[in-house]
mmCIF file of C-alpha atoms (C1' of nucleotides) in Angstrom:
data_model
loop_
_atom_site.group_PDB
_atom_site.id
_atom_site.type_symbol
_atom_site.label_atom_id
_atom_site.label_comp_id
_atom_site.label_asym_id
_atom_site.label_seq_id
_atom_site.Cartn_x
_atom_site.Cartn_y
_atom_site.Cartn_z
ATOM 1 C CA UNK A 39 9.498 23.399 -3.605
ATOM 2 C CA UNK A 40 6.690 23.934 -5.917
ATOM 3 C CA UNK A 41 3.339 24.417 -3.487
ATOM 4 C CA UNK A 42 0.767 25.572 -6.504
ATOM 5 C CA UNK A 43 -0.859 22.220 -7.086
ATOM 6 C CA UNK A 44 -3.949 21.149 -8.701
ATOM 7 C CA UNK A 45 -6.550 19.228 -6.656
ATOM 8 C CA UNK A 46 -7.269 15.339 -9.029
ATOM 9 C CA UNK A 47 -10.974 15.860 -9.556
ATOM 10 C CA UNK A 48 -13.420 13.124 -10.435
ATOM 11 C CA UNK A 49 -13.145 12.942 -13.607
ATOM 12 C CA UNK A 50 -9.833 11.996 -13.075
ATOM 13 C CA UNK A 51 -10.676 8.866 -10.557
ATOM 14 C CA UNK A 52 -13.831 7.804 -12.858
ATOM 15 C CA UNK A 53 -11.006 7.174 -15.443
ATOM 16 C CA UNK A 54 -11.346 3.487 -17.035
ATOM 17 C CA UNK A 55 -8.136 2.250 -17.601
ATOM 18 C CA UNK A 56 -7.355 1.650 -14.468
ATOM 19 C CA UNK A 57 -3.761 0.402 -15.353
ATOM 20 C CA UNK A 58 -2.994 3.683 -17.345
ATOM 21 C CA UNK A 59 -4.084 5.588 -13.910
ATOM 22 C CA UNK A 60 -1.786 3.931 -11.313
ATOM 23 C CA UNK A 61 0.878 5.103 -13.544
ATOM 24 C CA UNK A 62 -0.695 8.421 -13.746
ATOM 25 C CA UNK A 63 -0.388 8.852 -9.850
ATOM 26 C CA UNK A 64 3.836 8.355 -9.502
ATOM 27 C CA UNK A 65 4.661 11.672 -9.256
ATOM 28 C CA UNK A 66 1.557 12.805 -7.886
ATOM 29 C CA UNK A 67 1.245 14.331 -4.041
ATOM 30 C CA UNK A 68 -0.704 12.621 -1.766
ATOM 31 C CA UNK A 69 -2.213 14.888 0.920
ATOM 32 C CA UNK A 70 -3.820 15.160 4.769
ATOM 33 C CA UNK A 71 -4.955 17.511 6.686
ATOM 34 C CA UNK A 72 -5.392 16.013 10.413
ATOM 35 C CA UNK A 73 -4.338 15.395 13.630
ATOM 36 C CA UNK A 74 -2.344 18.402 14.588
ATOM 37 C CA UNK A 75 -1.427 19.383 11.065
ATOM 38 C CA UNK A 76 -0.744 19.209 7.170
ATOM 39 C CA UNK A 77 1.361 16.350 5.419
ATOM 40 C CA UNK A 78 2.298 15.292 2.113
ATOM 41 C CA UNK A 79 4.488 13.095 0.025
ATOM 42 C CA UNK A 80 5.153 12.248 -3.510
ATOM 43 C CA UNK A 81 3.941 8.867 -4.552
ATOM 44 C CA UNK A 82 6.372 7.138 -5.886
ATOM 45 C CA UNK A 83 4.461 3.342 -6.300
ATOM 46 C CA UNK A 84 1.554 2.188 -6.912
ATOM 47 C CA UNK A 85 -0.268 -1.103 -8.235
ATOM 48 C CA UNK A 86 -3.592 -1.586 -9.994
ATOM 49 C CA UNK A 87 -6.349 -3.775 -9.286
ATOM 50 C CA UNK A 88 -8.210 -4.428 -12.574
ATOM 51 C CA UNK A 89 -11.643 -5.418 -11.315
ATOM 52 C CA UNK A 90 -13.098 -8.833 -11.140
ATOM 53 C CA UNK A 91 -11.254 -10.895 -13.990
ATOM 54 C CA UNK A 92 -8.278 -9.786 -12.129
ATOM 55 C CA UNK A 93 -7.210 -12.858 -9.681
ATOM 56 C CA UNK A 94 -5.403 -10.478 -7.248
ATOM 57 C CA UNK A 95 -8.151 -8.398 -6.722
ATOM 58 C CA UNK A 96 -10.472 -8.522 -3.506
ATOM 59 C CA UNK A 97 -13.353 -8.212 -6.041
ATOM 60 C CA UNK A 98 -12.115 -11.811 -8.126
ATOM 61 C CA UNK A 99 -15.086 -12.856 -9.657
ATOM 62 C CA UNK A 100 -17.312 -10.070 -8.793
ATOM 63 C CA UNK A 101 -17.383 -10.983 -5.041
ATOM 64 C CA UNK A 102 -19.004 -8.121 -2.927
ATOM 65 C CA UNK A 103 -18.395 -8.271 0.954
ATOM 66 C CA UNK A 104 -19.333 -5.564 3.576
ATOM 67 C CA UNK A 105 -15.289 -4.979 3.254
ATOM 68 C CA UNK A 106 -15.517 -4.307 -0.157
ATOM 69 C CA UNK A 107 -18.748 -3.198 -1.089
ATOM 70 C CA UNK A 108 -16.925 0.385 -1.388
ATOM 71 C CA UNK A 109 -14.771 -0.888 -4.756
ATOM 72 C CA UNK A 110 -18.142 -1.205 -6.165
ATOM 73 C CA UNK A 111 -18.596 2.362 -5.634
ATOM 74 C CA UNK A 112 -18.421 5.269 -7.817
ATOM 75 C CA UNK A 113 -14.312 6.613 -8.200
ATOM 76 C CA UNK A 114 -13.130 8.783 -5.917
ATOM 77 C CA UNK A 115 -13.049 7.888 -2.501
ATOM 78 C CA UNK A 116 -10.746 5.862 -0.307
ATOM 79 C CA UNK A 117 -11.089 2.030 0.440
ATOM 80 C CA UNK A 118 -8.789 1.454 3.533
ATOM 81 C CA UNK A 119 -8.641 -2.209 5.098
ATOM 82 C CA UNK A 120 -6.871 -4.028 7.533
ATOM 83 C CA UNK A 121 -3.514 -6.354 6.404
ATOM 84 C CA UNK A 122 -2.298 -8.954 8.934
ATOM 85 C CA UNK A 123 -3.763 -7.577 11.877
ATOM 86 C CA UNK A 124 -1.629 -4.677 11.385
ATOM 87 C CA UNK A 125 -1.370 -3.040 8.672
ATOM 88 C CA UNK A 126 -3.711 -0.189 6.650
ATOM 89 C CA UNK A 127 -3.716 -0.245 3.502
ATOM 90 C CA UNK A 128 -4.631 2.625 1.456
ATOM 91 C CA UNK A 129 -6.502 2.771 -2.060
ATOM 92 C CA UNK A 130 -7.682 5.045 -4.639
ATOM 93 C CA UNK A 131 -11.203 3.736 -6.081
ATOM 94 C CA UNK A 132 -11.481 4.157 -9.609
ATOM 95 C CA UNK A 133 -13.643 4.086 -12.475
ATOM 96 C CA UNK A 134 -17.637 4.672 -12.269
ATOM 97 C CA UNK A 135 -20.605 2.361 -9.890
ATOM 98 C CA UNK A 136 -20.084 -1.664 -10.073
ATOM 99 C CA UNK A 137 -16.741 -1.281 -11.633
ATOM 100 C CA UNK A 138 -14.503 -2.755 -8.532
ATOM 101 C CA UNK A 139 -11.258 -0.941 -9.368
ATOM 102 C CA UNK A 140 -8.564 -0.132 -7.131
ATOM 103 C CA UNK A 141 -5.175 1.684 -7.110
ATOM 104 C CA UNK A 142 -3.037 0.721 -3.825
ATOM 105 C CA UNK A 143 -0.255 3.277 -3.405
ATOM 106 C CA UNK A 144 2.674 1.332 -2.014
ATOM 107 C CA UNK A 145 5.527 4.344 -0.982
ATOM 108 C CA UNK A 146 5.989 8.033 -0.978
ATOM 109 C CA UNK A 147 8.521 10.091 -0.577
ATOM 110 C CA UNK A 148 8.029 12.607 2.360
ATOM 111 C CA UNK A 149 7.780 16.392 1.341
ATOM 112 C CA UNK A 150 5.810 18.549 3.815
ATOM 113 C CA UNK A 151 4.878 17.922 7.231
ATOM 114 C CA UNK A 152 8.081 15.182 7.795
ATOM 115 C CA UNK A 153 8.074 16.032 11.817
ATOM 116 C CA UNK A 154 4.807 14.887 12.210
ATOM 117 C CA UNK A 155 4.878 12.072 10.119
ATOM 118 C CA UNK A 156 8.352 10.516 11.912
ATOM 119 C CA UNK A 157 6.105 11.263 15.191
ATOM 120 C CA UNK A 158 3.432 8.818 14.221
ATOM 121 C CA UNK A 159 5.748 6.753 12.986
ATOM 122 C CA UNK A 160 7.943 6.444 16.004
ATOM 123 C CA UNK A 161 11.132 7.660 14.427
ATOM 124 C CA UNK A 162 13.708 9.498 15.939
ATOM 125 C CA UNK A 163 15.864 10.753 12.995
ATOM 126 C CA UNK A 164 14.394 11.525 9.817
ATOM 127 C CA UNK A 165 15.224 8.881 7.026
ATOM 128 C CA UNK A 166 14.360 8.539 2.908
ATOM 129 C CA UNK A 167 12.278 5.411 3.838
ATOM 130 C CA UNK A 168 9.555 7.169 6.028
ATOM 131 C CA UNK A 169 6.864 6.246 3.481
ATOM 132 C CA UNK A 170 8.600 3.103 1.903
ATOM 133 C CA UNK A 171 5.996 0.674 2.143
ATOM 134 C CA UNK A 172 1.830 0.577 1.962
ATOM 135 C CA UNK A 173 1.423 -0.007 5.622
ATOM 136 C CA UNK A 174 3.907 3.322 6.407
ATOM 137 C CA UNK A 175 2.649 5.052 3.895
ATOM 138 C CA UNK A 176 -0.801 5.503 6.100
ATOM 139 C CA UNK A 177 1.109 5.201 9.440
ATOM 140 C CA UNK A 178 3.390 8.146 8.609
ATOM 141 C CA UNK A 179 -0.055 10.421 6.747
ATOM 142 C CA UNK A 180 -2.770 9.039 9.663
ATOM 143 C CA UNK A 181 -4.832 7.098 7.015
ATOM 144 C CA UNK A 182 -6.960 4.421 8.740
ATOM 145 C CA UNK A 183 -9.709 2.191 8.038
ATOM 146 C CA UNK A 184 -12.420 4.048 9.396
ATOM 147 C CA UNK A 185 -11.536 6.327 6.080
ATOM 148 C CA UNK A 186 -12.913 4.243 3.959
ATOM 149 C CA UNK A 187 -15.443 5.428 1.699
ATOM 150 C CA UNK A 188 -13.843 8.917 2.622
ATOM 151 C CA UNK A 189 -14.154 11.282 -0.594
ATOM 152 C CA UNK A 190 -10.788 12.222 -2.576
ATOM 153 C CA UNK A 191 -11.864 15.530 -3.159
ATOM 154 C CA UNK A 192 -12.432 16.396 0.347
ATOM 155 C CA UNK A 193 -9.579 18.912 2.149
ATOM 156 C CA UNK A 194 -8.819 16.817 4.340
ATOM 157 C CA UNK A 195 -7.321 13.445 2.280
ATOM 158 C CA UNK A 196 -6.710 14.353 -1.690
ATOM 159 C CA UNK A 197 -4.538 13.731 -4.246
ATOM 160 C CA UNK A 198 -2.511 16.482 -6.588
ATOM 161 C CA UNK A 199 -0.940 17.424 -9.300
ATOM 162 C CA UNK A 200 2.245 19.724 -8.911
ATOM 163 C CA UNK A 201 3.442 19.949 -12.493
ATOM 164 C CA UNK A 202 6.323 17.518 -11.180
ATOM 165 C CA UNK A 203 7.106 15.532 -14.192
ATOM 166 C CA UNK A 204 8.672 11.948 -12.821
ATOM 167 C CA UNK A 205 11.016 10.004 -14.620
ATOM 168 C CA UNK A 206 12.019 6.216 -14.943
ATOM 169 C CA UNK A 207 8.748 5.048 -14.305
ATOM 170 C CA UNK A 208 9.246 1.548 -14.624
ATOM 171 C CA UNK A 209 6.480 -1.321 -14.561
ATOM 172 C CA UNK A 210 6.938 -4.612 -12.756
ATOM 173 C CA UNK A 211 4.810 -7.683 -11.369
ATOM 174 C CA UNK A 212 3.097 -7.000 -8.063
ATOM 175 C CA UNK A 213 4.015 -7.370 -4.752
ATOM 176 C CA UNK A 214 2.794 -10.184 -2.758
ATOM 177 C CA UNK A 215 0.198 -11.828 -4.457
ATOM 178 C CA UNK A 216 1.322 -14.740 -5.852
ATOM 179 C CA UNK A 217 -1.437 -16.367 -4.792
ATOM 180 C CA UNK A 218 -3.299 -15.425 -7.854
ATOM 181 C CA UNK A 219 -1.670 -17.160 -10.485
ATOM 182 C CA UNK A 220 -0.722 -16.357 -13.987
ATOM 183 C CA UNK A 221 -2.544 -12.563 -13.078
ATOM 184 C CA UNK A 222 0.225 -12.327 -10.384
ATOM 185 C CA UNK A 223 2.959 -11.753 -13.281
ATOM 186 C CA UNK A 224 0.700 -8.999 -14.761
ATOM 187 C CA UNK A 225 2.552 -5.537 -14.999
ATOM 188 C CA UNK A 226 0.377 -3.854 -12.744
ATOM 189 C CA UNK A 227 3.370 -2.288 -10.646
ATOM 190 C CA UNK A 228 4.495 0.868 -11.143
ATOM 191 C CA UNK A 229 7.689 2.323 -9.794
ATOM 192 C CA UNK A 230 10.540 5.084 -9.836
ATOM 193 C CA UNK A 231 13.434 3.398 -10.852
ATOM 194 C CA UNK A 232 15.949 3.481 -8.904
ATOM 195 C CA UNK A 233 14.288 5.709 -6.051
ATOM 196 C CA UNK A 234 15.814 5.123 -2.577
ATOM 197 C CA UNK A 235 12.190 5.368 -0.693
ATOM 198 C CA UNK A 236 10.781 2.840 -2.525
ATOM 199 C CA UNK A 237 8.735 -0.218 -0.612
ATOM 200 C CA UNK A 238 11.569 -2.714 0.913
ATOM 201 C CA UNK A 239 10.188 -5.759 -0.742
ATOM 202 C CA UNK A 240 11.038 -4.167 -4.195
ATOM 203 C CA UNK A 241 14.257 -4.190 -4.300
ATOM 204 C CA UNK A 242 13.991 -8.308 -4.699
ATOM 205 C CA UNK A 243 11.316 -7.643 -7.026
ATOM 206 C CA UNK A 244 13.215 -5.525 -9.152
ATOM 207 C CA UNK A 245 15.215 -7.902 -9.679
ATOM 208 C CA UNK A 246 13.301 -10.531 -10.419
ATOM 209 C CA UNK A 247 11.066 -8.933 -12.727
ATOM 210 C "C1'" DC B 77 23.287 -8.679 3.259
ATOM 211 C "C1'" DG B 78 19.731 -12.430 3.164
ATOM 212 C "C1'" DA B 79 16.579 -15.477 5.535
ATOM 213 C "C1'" DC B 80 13.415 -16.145 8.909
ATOM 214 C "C1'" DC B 81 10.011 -15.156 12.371
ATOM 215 C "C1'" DG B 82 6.517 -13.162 15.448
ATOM 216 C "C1'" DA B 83 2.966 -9.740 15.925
ATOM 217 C "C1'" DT B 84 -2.138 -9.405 15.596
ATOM 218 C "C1'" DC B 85 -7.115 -9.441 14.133
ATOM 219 C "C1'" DG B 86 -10.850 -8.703 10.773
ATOM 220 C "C1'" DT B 87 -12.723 -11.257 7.181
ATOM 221 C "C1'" DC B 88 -14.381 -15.117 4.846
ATOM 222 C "C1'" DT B 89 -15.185 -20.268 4.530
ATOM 223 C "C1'" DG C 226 -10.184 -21.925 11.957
ATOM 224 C "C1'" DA C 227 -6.984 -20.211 8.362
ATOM 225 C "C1'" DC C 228 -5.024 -16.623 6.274
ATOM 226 C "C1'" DG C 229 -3.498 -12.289 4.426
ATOM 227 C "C1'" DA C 230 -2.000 -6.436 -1.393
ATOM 228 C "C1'" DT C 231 3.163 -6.075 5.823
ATOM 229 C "C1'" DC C 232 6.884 -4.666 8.968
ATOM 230 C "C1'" DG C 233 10.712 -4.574 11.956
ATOM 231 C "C1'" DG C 234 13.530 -7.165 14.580
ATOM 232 C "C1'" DT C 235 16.972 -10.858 15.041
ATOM 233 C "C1'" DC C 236 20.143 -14.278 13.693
ATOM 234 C "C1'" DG C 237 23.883 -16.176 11.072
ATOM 235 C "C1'" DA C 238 27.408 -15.665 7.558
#
DNA sequence: CGACCGATCGTCT
DNA sequence: GACGATCGGTCGA
C-alpha cells in the first residue's frame, strides 16, 4: 500500500460546491491518531448537505441550534452529533462562515490500524464491513461527539489524498431522509459501485434508485 | 434473504 | 413528549 499521502488543506474544505466535494472525498483516506494508536480507511460513501434550501439538512431554513451552530462555521472542522441515542455521526464542514454545509461520510473501507478498530468495535474476526455504515464508521476510528468543532487539519483526525484514483463512483438518493420531501430524491449520495463495505441500507437503495 | 423490532438519549417543539 | 442522516439481533419463509 501506498503510505505517501497528502494532508486535504482548507482550501480544499472552504470549497463551494458542496455536492462536487462529497464526491471528491470517495477514494479519499480518512485518518486518527488516538487511543492507543493510528487508523485509517478509504471512504468509500458519502452524502452532501447543501445548506439551508436543502430540506434534509439540520440547517433547513437557516435554523441555528447550539447543535449546529458549528455548520455555520468556517470549513474544516468536524460536526459530530448524536443519532438515536446511539449513534455518532461524523461530518466534514464545508464551505466558508454562515454557509451551513455538511458532508456525512457513510462507510470506509479499513486499511491501517484494522486490530484496533475490530477492538472498539467488538469484533472477533476481521470482516469487509468494519466501516459499513456512518455510526461504525466512528465506532471502528474513535470519532465522538465531543469532536465536534475539532479542526481537519489537525494530526490527530484529517483527511488525505493518496493518489488512489476510485472508480464507479455512482450517485444515488440519500439514505434515510425521506422526511424531507421532493429534496430527499436529490442525488446527493455518492458511492463505489459495487463495493462490498458499503453501508447495509444501500444495497436496497441501490436498487431503488 | 427480507421484515421487523428494541435500544437509548440529546435535541427541539 | 416525540423523534431521529442507525445497528444488530431475531423471526419466519
Amino acid at each position: 500500500m501506498n503510505r505517501n499521502y497528502t494532508k486535504l488543506d482548507a482550501s480544499f474544505y472552504e470549497g463551494d460546491d458542496v455536492v462536487m466535494l462529497a464526491r471528491q472525498l470517495i477514494g479519499k483516506l480518512l485518518i486518527t491518531n488516538r487511543d492507543g494508536g493510528r487508523c485509517s480507511g478509504r471512504i468509500i460513501e458519502t452524502e452532501a448537505y447543501n445548506g439551508i434550501t436543502d430540506k434534509a439538512s439540520h440547517a433547513f431554513g437557516g435554523r441555528r441550534t447550539a447543535r449546529t451552530e458549528i455548520m455555520y462555521a468556517n470549513g474544516g472542522v468536524a460536526y459530530v452529533y448524536l443519532c438515536y441515542g446511539i449513534h455518532h455521526l461524523f461530518n466534514v464542514v464545508t464551505n466558508s462562515k454562515d454557509i451551513p454545509h455538511a458532508i456525512l461520510i457513510r462507510a470506509i473501507e479499513p486499511i491501517e490500524g484494522k486490530d484496533i478498530m475490530m477492538h472498539r468495535i467488538g469484533a472477533s474476526t476481521l470482516k469487509h464491513n468494519l466501516g459499513s455504515g456512518p455510526g461504525k464508521v466512528t465506532k471502528a476510528l474513535g470519532i465522538r461527539v465531543e469532536d465536534t468543532g475539532f479542526s481537519l487539519l489537525s494530526d490527530q483526525l484529517f483527511i488525505a489524498d493518496d493518489g488512489f484514483v476510485p472508480m464507479n463512483i455512482i450517485a444515488t438518493p440519500r439514505i434515510g431522509v425521506d422526511y424531507a420531501g421532493a429534496d430527499a430524491a436529490l442525488p446527493y449520495r455518492f458511492v463505489v459501485a459495487d463495493h462490498p463495505a458499503i453501508s447495509a441500507k444501500s444495497f436496497t437503495k441501490k436498487f431503488i434508485a
